[in-house]
mmCIF file with all atom_site columns, C-alpha atoms in Angstrom:
data_model
loop_
_atom_site.group_PDB
_atom_site.id
_atom_site.type_symbol
_atom_site.label_atom_id
_atom_site.label_alt_id
_atom_site.label_comp_id
_atom_site.label_asym_id
_atom_site.label_entity_id
_atom_site.label_seq_id
_atom_site.pdbx_PDB_ins_code
_atom_site.Cartn_x
_atom_site.Cartn_y
_atom_site.Cartn_z
_atom_site.occupancy
_atom_site.B_iso_or_equiv
_atom_site.pdbx_formal_charge
_atom_site.auth_seq_id
_atom_site.auth_comp_id
_atom_site.auth_asym_id
_atom_site.auth_atom_id
_atom_site.pdbx_PDB_model_num
ATOM 1  C CA . MET A 1 1  ? 1.034   -53.064 -30.753 1.00 52.00 ? 291 MET A CA 1
ATOM 2  C CA . ALA A 1 2  ? 1.987   -49.383 -29.964 1.00 58.00 ? 292 ALA A CA 1
ATOM 3  C CA . GLU A 1 3  ? 5.764   -48.461 -29.962 1.00 63.00 ? 293 GLU A CA 1
ATOM 4  C CA . SER A 1 4  ? 7.006   -48.142 -26.591 1.00 65.00 ? 294 SER A CA 1
ATOM 5  C CA . LYS A 1 5  ? 9.592   -45.215 -26.446 1.00 66.00 ? 295 LYS A CA 1
ATOM 6  C CA . PRO A 1 6  ? 12.507  -45.653 -23.737 1.00 64.00 ? 296 PRO A CA 1
ATOM 7  C CA . SER A 1 7  ? 11.616  -44.084 -20.457 1.00 69.00 ? 297 SER A CA 1
ATOM 8  C CA . THR A 1 8  ? 14.929  -41.360 -19.827 1.00 72.00 ? 298 THR A CA 1
ATOM 9  C CA . PRO A 1 9  ? 15.153  -40.481 -16.536 1.00 71.00 ? 299 PRO A CA 1
ATOM 10 C CA . SER A 1 10 ? 14.820  -37.039 -15.676 1.00 71.00 ? 300 SER A CA 1
ATOM 11 C CA . PRO A 1 11 ? 17.339  -35.309 -13.862 1.00 70.00 ? 301 PRO A CA 1
ATOM 12 C CA . PRO A 1 12 ? 17.328  -34.660 -10.250 1.00 65.00 ? 302 PRO A CA 1
ATOM 13 C CA . VAL A 1 13 ? 15.696  -31.660 -8.919  1.00 61.00 ? 303 VAL A CA 1
ATOM 14 C CA . VAL A 1 14 ? 18.627  -29.613 -7.331  1.00 57.00 ? 304 VAL A CA 1
ATOM 15 C CA . ARG A 1 15 ? 17.470  -28.144 -3.640  1.00 56.00 ? 305 ARG A CA 1
ATOM 16 C CA . SER A 1 16 ? 19.287  -25.536 -2.471  1.00 58.00 ? 306 SER A CA 1
ATOM 17 C CA . ASN A 1 17 ? 19.844  -25.818 1.186   1.00 72.00 ? 307 ASN A CA 1
ATOM 18 C CA . LYS A 1 18 ? 19.836  -22.709 3.995   1.00 69.00 ? 308 LYS A CA 1
ATOM 19 C CA . PRO A 1 19 ? 23.106  -22.276 5.391   1.00 77.00 ? 309 PRO A CA 1
ATOM 20 C CA . VAL A 1 20 ? 22.959  -23.491 8.744   1.00 78.00 ? 310 VAL A CA 1
ATOM 21 C CA . SER A 1 21 ? 23.265  -19.436 9.932   1.00 81.00 ? 311 SER A CA 1
ATOM 22 C CA . GLU A 1 22 ? 19.718  -18.484 8.225   1.00 83.00 ? 312 GLU A CA 1
ATOM 23 C CA . ALA A 1 23 ? 18.255  -21.936 9.724   1.00 82.00 ? 313 ALA A CA 1
ATOM 24 C CA . LEU A 1 24 ? 19.216  -21.149 13.051  1.00 83.00 ? 314 LEU A CA 1
ATOM 25 C CA . LEU A 1 25 ? 17.872  -17.287 12.817  1.00 83.00 ? 315 LEU A CA 1
ATOM 26 C CA . ASN A 1 26 ? 14.631  -19.127 10.913  1.00 86.00 ? 316 ASN A CA 1
ATOM 27 C CA . ASP A 1 27 ? 14.355  -20.361 14.563  1.00 88.00 ? 317 ASP A CA 1
ATOM 28 C CA . LYS A 1 28 ? 15.052  -17.924 16.309  1.00 89.00 ? 318 LYS A CA 1
ATOM 29 C CA . TRP A 1 29 ? 12.595  -15.599 14.618  1.00 90.00 ? 319 TRP A CA 1
ATOM 30 C CA . ASP A 1 30 ? 9.843   -18.152 15.131  1.00 92.00 ? 320 ASP A CA 1
ATOM 31 C CA . HIS A 1 31 ? 10.452  -18.695 18.876  1.00 91.00 ? 321 HIS A CA 1
ATOM 32 C CA . ALA A 1 32 ? 10.193  -15.181 19.828  1.00 92.00 ? 322 ALA A CA 1
ATOM 33 C CA . ILE A 1 33 ? 6.682   -14.451 17.852  1.00 94.00 ? 323 ILE A CA 1
ATOM 34 C CA . SER A 1 34 ? 5.330   -17.653 19.319  1.00 95.00 ? 324 SER A CA 1
ATOM 35 C CA . SER A 1 35 ? 6.627   -16.580 22.556  1.00 94.00 ? 325 SER A CA 1
ATOM 36 C CA . LEU A 1 36 ? 5.136   -12.953 22.142  1.00 95.00 ? 326 LEU A CA 1
ATOM 37 C CA . LEU A 1 37 ? 1.851   -14.188 20.762  1.00 96.00 ? 327 LEU A CA 1
ATOM 38 C CA . ILE A 1 38 ? 1.986   -16.666 24.242  1.00 95.00 ? 328 ILE A CA 1
ATOM 39 C CA . ARG A 1 39 ? 3.348   -14.604 26.552  1.00 95.00 ? 329 ARG A CA 1
ATOM 40 C CA . SER A 1 40 ? 1.238   -11.403 25.581  1.00 95.00 ? 330 SER A CA 1
ATOM 41 C CA . SER A 1 41 ? -2.202  -13.414 25.432  1.00 95.00 ? 331 SER A CA 1
ATOM 42 C CA . LEU A 1 42 ? -1.351  -14.318 29.153  1.00 95.00 ? 332 LEU A CA 1
ATOM 43 C CA . GLY A 1 43 ? -0.742  -11.256 30.407  1.00 94.00 ? 333 GLY A CA 1
ATOM 44 C CA . LEU A 1 44 ? -3.690  -9.930  28.638  1.00 94.00 ? 334 LEU A CA 1
ATOM 45 C CA . SER A 1 45 ? -6.153  -13.016 29.906  1.00 95.00 ? 335 SER A CA 1
ATOM 46 C CA . PHE A 1 46 ? -4.681  -11.781 33.996  1.00 94.00 ? 336 PHE A CA 1
ATOM 47 C CA . GLY A 1 47 ? -5.337  -8.244  33.164  1.00 93.00 ? 337 GLY A CA 1
ATOM 48 C CA . VAL A 1 48 ? -8.653  -8.999  32.486  1.00 93.00 ? 338 VAL A CA 1
ATOM 49 C CA . ILE A 1 49 ? -9.113  -11.173 35.489  1.00 93.00 ? 339 ILE A CA 1
ATOM 50 C CA . PHE A 1 50 ? -8.102  -8.714  37.555  1.00 91.00 ? 340 PHE A CA 1
ATOM 51 C CA . SER A 1 51 ? -10.026 -6.230  35.549  1.00 93.00 ? 341 SER A CA 1
ATOM 52 C CA . VAL A 1 52 ? -13.310 -8.121  36.257  1.00 92.00 ? 342 VAL A CA 1
ATOM 53 C CA . LEU A 1 53 ? -12.640 -9.097  39.795  1.00 92.00 ? 343 LEU A CA 1
ATOM 54 C CA . LEU A 1 54 ? -10.731 -5.943  41.348  1.00 91.00 ? 344 LEU A CA 1
ATOM 55 C CA . PHE A 1 55 ? -10.811 -2.682  39.409  1.00 84.00 ? 345 PHE A CA 1
ATOM 56 C CA . LYS A 1 56 ? -14.690 -2.323  38.405  1.00 86.00 ? 346 LYS A CA 1
ATOM 57 C CA . ARG A 1 57 ? -13.843 -3.471  34.535  1.00 86.00 ? 347 ARG A CA 1
ATOM 58 C CA . ARG A 1 58 ? -11.685 -0.439  33.984  1.00 88.00 ? 348 ARG A CA 1
ATOM 59 C CA . ALA A 1 59 ? -9.198  -0.833  30.626  1.00 89.00 ? 349 ALA A CA 1
ATOM 60 C CA . TRP A 1 60 ? -6.482  0.162   32.130  1.00 92.00 ? 350 TRP A CA 1
ATOM 61 C CA . PRO A 1 61 ? -5.154  -3.767  33.568  1.00 91.00 ? 351 PRO A CA 1
ATOM 62 C CA . ALA A 1 62 ? -5.878  -5.553  30.510  1.00 92.00 ? 352 ALA A CA 1
ATOM 63 C CA . PHE A 1 63 ? -3.030  -3.398  28.743  1.00 94.00 ? 353 PHE A CA 1
ATOM 64 C CA . VAL A 1 64 ? -0.937  -3.551  31.421  1.00 94.00 ? 354 VAL A CA 1
ATOM 65 C CA . GLY A 1 65 ? -0.794  -6.980  31.568  1.00 94.00 ? 355 GLY A CA 1
ATOM 66 C CA . LEU A 1 66 ? -0.502  -7.222  27.944  1.00 94.00 ? 356 LEU A CA 1
ATOM 67 C CA . GLY A 1 67 ? 2.472   -4.875  28.075  1.00 94.00 ? 357 GLY A CA 1
ATOM 68 C CA . PHE A 1 68 ? 4.018   -7.111  30.748  1.00 95.00 ? 358 PHE A CA 1
ATOM 69 C CA . GLY A 1 69 ? 3.605   -10.265 28.570  1.00 95.00 ? 359 GLY A CA 1
ATOM 70 C CA . ALA A 1 70 ? 5.078   -8.315  25.394  1.00 94.00 ? 360 ALA A CA 1
ATOM 71 C CA . GLY A 1 71 ? 8.054   -7.368  27.560  1.00 95.00 ? 361 GLY A CA 1
ATOM 72 C CA . ARG A 1 72 ? 8.638   -10.668 28.995  1.00 95.00 ? 362 ARG A CA 1
ATOM 73 C CA . ALA A 1 73 ? 8.622   -12.048 25.659  1.00 94.00 ? 363 ALA A CA 1
ATOM 74 C CA . TRP A 1 74 ? 10.983  -8.976  24.165  1.00 93.00 ? 364 TRP A CA 1
ATOM 75 C CA . GLU A 1 75 ? 13.791  -9.783  27.345  1.00 94.00 ? 365 GLU A CA 1
ATOM 76 C CA . GLU A 1 76 ? 13.969  -13.406 26.347  1.00 92.00 ? 366 GLU A CA 1
ATOM 77 C CA . ALA A 1 77 ? 14.288  -12.748 22.834  1.00 90.00 ? 367 ALA A CA 1
ATOM 78 C CA . ASP A 1 78 ? 16.734  -10.062 22.879  1.00 91.00 ? 368 ASP A CA 1
ATOM 79 C CA . GLY A 1 79 ? 18.698  -12.483 25.468  1.00 89.00 ? 369 GLY A CA 1
ATOM 80 C CA . THR A 1 80 ? 18.198  -15.512 23.016  1.00 86.00 ? 370 THR A CA 1
ATOM 81 C CA . TYR A 1 81 ? 20.202  -13.376 20.182  1.00 82.00 ? 371 TYR A CA 1
ATOM 82 C CA . GLU A 1 82 ? 22.653  -11.542 22.707  1.00 84.00 ? 372 GLU A CA 1
ATOM 83 C CA . ALA A 1 83 ? 23.718  -15.092 23.821  1.00 79.00 ? 373 ALA A CA 1
ATOM 84 C CA . SER A 1 84 ? 24.392  -16.284 20.230  1.00 71.00 ? 374 SER A CA 1
ATOM 85 C CA . GLN A 1 85 ? 26.798  -13.189 19.813  1.00 70.00 ? 375 GLN A CA 1
ATOM 86 C CA . ALA A 1 86 ? 29.229  -13.668 22.630  1.00 63.00 ? 376 ALA A CA 1
#
């Protein structure tokens, strides 16, 4: 029969856990970026709707809506970061 080698257990894999502060910062960035994408796209879509319905298909309402959405997301993210510093 074949000779069998005794199996030696492999050493455990060392996983470096992120510090709590880095994990919190990553969560805040994720929330800020997702909020920016959602609010900007909502502002853009409202701008396109108003452009079609009220402003004879001009481009500026869409860009204004995009800016309002991005500004709201920026203020929300800024408030989140400032609340954690106090």
